Amino acid sequence: MFIPFKDLALVGCSVMLCAAALTAQAEEHQMKHKQMASAEMMAEVVTTAGVVKGVLADTNQLKVQHQRIPEWDMRQMQMKFNLAPGMQAADFKEGQAIRFRLKQQNMMKFTITDVIEQ
C-alpha cells in the first residue's frame, strides 16, 4: 500500500499536535494539583511581626509590612489584612510595630486574629 509523502507529513503533524496538547493538559493538571496541595498544607494560623503602614478605618483593615512567613513560604512584603470581629483599625497607628496572629481564610484573604503584646 502506497501512502503519499504529504499524507504522511499531515499525519505526523497531527500526532505531534495531539501530543503537545496532551502534555500541556497534563502540566496544567499537575500545577492545579500542586496549588491545591500547597493550600491544604498551609498552617491555618501563624504568628509573625510587622509594621503598620496604613490604617484603613472605613474597611477595618491594616496595611502591614510583615516579616517573612516560612510556614506559608511567603516572602516579606506589604499587604492589606482584615481585622477579626472585635478588633478596630482605629486602635492602631502608622509606624506601630506589632506581633500578631494571622489566619488564612482562603487563598488570598488573611485576617489578623489578635495582637500579641511585645
PDB file of C-alpha atoms in Angstrom:
ATOM      1  CA  MET A   1       0.000   0.000   0.000  1.00  0.00           C
ATOM      2  CA  PHE A   2       1.466   3.321  -1.067  1.00  0.00           C
ATOM      3  CA  ILE A   3       0.817   6.408   1.105  1.00  0.00           C
ATOM      4  CA  PRO A   4       1.852   9.725  -0.444  1.00  0.00           C
ATOM      5  CA  PHE A   5       4.537  11.634   1.482  1.00  0.00           C
ATOM      6  CA  LYS A   6       2.334  14.690   2.035  1.00  0.00           C
ATOM      7  CA  ASP A   7      -0.306  12.480   3.710  1.00  0.00           C
ATOM      8  CA  LEU A   8       2.378  11.016   5.982  1.00  0.00           C
ATOM      9  CA  ALA A   9       3.544  14.525   6.841  1.00  0.00           C
ATOM     10  CA  LEU A  10      -0.017  15.568   7.754  1.00  0.00           C
ATOM     11  CA  VAL A  11      -0.454  12.504   9.950  1.00  0.00           C
ATOM     12  CA  GLY A  12       2.890  13.201  11.631  1.00  0.00           C
ATOM     13  CA  CYS A  13       1.937  16.834  12.302  1.00  0.00           C
ATOM     14  CA  SER A  14      -1.430  15.769  13.713  1.00  0.00           C
ATOM     15  CA  VAL A  15       0.226  13.292  16.055  1.00  0.00           C
ATOM     16  CA  MET A  16       2.713  15.930  17.242  1.00  0.00           C
ATOM     17  CA  LEU A  17      -0.070  18.468  17.863  1.00  0.00           C
ATOM     18  CA  CYS A  18      -2.071  15.917  19.855  1.00  0.00           C
ATOM     19  CA  ALA A  19       0.997  15.017  21.903  1.00  0.00           C
ATOM     20  CA  ALA A  20       1.704  18.692  22.621  1.00  0.00           C
ATOM     21  CA  ALA A  21      -1.903  19.291  23.667  1.00  0.00           C
ATOM     22  CA  LEU A  22      -1.863  16.267  25.990  1.00  0.00           C
ATOM     23  CA  THR A  23       1.439  17.392  27.511  1.00  0.00           C
ATOM     24  CA  ALA A  24       0.078  20.912  28.141  1.00  0.00           C
ATOM     25  CA  GLN A  25      -3.086  19.455  29.678  1.00  0.00           C
ATOM     26  CA  ALA A  26      -1.044  17.179  31.952  1.00  0.00           C
ATOM     27  CA  GLU A  27       1.182  20.081  33.062  1.00  0.00           C
ATOM     28  CA  GLU A  28      -1.887  22.230  33.828  1.00  0.00           C
ATOM     29  CA  HIS A  29      -3.414  19.392  35.866  1.00  0.00           C
ATOM     30  CA  GLN A  30      -0.134  18.931  37.755  1.00  0.00           C
ATOM     31  CA  MET A  31       0.081  22.674  38.539  1.00  0.00           C
ATOM     32  CA  LYS A  32      -3.517  22.745  39.850  1.00  0.00           C
ATOM     33  CA  HIS A  33      -2.802  19.690  41.998  1.00  0.00           C
ATOM     34  CA  LYS A  34       0.333  21.334  43.451  1.00  0.00           C
ATOM     35  CA  GLN A  35      -1.590  24.535  44.229  1.00  0.00           C
ATOM     36  CA  MET A  36      -4.345  22.589  45.985  1.00  0.00           C
ATOM     37  CA  ALA A  37      -1.826  20.529  47.944  1.00  0.00           C
ATOM     38  CA  SER A  38       0.057  23.688  48.896  1.00  0.00           C
ATOM     39  CA  ALA A  39      -3.126  25.354  50.167  1.00  0.00           C
ATOM     40  CA  GLU A  40      -4.047  22.241  52.158  1.00  0.00           C
ATOM     41  CA  MET A  41      -0.584  22.036  53.717  1.00  0.00           C
ATOM     42  CA  MET A  42      -0.532  25.667  54.834  1.00  0.00           C
ATOM     43  CA  ALA A  43      -0.821  26.229  58.555  1.00  0.00           C
ATOM     44  CA  GLU A  44      -4.192  27.729  59.351  1.00  0.00           C
ATOM     45  CA  VAL A  45      -2.820  30.282  61.821  1.00  0.00           C
ATOM     46  CA  VAL A  46       0.709  31.672  62.044  1.00  0.00           C
ATOM     47  CA  THR A  47       2.419  34.222  64.241  1.00  0.00           C
ATOM     48  CA  THR A  48       4.508  36.958  62.647  1.00  0.00           C
ATOM     49  CA  ALA A  49       5.546  40.555  63.164  1.00  0.00           C
ATOM     50  CA  GLY A  50       5.437  43.710  61.115  1.00  0.00           C
ATOM     51  CA  VAL A  51       4.971  47.442  60.990  1.00  0.00           C
ATOM     52  CA  VAL A  52       1.637  49.142  60.341  1.00  0.00           C
ATOM     53  CA  LYS A  53       1.961  51.148  57.113  1.00  0.00           C
ATOM     54  CA  GLY A  54      -1.649  52.228  56.815  1.00  0.00           C
ATOM     55  CA  VAL A  55      -4.857  52.266  58.828  1.00  0.00           C
ATOM     56  CA  LEU A  56      -7.960  51.739  56.697  1.00  0.00           C
ATOM     57  CA  ALA A  57     -10.738  52.566  59.151  1.00  0.00           C
ATOM     58  CA  ASP A  58     -13.516  52.538  56.520  1.00  0.00           C
ATOM     59  CA  THR A  59     -12.865  48.856  55.676  1.00  0.00           C
ATOM     60  CA  ASN A  60     -11.454  47.872  59.104  1.00  0.00           C
ATOM     61  CA  GLN A  61      -8.161  46.760  57.575  1.00  0.00           C
ATOM     62  CA  LEU A  62      -4.479  47.402  58.169  1.00  0.00           C
ATOM     63  CA  LYS A  63      -1.669  47.671  55.643  1.00  0.00           C
ATOM     64  CA  VAL A  64       1.254  45.883  57.258  1.00  0.00           C
ATOM     65  CA  GLN A  65       4.844  45.394  56.114  1.00  0.00           C
ATOM     66  CA  HIS A  66       5.233  41.885  57.538  1.00  0.00           C
ATOM     67  CA  GLN A  67       8.220  39.662  58.059  1.00  0.00           C
ATOM     68  CA  ARG A  68       8.799  36.515  56.026  1.00  0.00           C
ATOM     69  CA  ILE A  69       6.293  33.782  56.902  1.00  0.00           C
ATOM     70  CA  PRO A  70       8.127  30.481  56.399  1.00  0.00           C
ATOM     71  CA  GLU A  71       5.060  28.340  57.227  1.00  0.00           C
ATOM     72  CA  TRP A  72       3.368  29.752  54.124  1.00  0.00           C
ATOM     73  CA  ASP A  73       6.516  30.141  52.028  1.00  0.00           C
ATOM     74  CA  MET A  74       5.670  33.852  51.866  1.00  0.00           C
ATOM     75  CA  ARG A  75       8.353  36.481  51.463  1.00  0.00           C
ATOM     76  CA  GLN A  76       8.480  39.714  53.426  1.00  0.00           C
ATOM     77  CA  MET A  77       6.049  42.186  51.867  1.00  0.00           C
ATOM     78  CA  GLN A  78       3.370  44.763  52.472  1.00  0.00           C
ATOM     79  CA  MET A  79      -0.216  43.513  52.456  1.00  0.00           C
ATOM     80  CA  LYS A  80      -3.704  44.517  53.499  1.00  0.00           C
ATOM     81  CA  PHE A  81      -5.143  42.434  56.306  1.00  0.00           C
ATOM     82  CA  ASN A  82      -8.696  42.210  57.597  1.00  0.00           C
ATOM     83  CA  LEU A  83      -9.208  42.514  61.326  1.00  0.00           C
ATOM     84  CA  ALA A  84     -11.130  39.886  63.277  1.00  0.00           C
ATOM     85  CA  PRO A  85     -14.502  40.811  64.793  1.00  0.00           C
ATOM     86  CA  GLY A  86     -13.989  42.935  67.889  1.00  0.00           C
ATOM     87  CA  MET A  87     -10.745  44.486  66.587  1.00  0.00           C
ATOM     88  CA  GLN A  88     -10.817  48.073  65.316  1.00  0.00           C
ATOM     89  CA  ALA A  89      -8.420  49.632  62.809  1.00  0.00           C
ATOM     90  CA  ALA A  90      -8.721  52.903  64.746  1.00  0.00           C
ATOM     91  CA  ASP A  91      -6.841  51.222  67.642  1.00  0.00           C
ATOM     92  CA  PHE A  92      -3.661  51.134  65.507  1.00  0.00           C
ATOM     93  CA  LYS A  93      -1.391  53.862  64.157  1.00  0.00           C
ATOM     94  CA  GLU A  94       1.017  54.085  61.237  1.00  0.00           C
ATOM     95  CA  GLY A  95       4.549  53.154  62.189  1.00  0.00           C
ATOM     96  CA  GLN A  96       3.398  50.901  65.034  1.00  0.00           C
ATOM     97  CA  ALA A  97       5.367  47.650  65.346  1.00  0.00           C
ATOM     98  CA  ILE A  98       3.074  44.701  66.018  1.00  0.00           C
ATOM     99  CA  ARG A  99       3.410  40.980  66.598  1.00  0.00           C
ATOM    100  CA  PHE A 100       0.232  39.221  65.549  1.00  0.00           C
ATOM    101  CA  ARG A 101      -1.537  36.006  64.723  1.00  0.00           C
ATOM    102  CA  LEU A 102      -2.694  35.691  61.166  1.00  0.00           C
ATOM    103  CA  LYS A 103      -5.337  33.344  59.788  1.00  0.00           C
ATOM    104  CA  GLN A 104      -5.759  32.422  56.154  1.00  0.00           C
ATOM    105  CA  GLN A 105      -9.436  32.306  55.174  1.00  0.00           C
ATOM    106  CA  ASN A 106      -8.866  31.406  51.545  1.00  0.00           C
ATOM    107  CA  MET A 107      -6.065  31.655  49.006  1.00  0.00           C
ATOM    108  CA  MET A 108      -5.619  35.433  49.215  1.00  0.00           C
ATOM    109  CA  LYS A 109      -7.733  36.553  52.184  1.00  0.00           C
ATOM    110  CA  PHE A 110      -5.958  36.944  55.504  1.00  0.00           C
ATOM    111  CA  THR A 111      -7.243  38.111  58.885  1.00  0.00           C
ATOM    112  CA  ILE A 112      -5.330  39.338  61.920  1.00  0.00           C
ATOM    113  CA  THR A 113      -6.962  37.398  64.731  1.00  0.00           C
ATOM    114  CA  ASP A 114      -5.138  39.037  67.627  1.00  0.00           C
ATOM    115  CA  VAL A 115      -2.128  41.168  68.512  1.00  0.00           C
ATOM    116  CA  ILE A 116       0.434  39.766  70.941  1.00  0.00           C
ATOM    117  CA  GLU A 117       1.994  42.209  73.394  1.00  0.00           C
ATOM    118  CA  GLN A 118       5.683  42.694  72.733  1.00  0.00           C
TER     119      GLN A 118
END
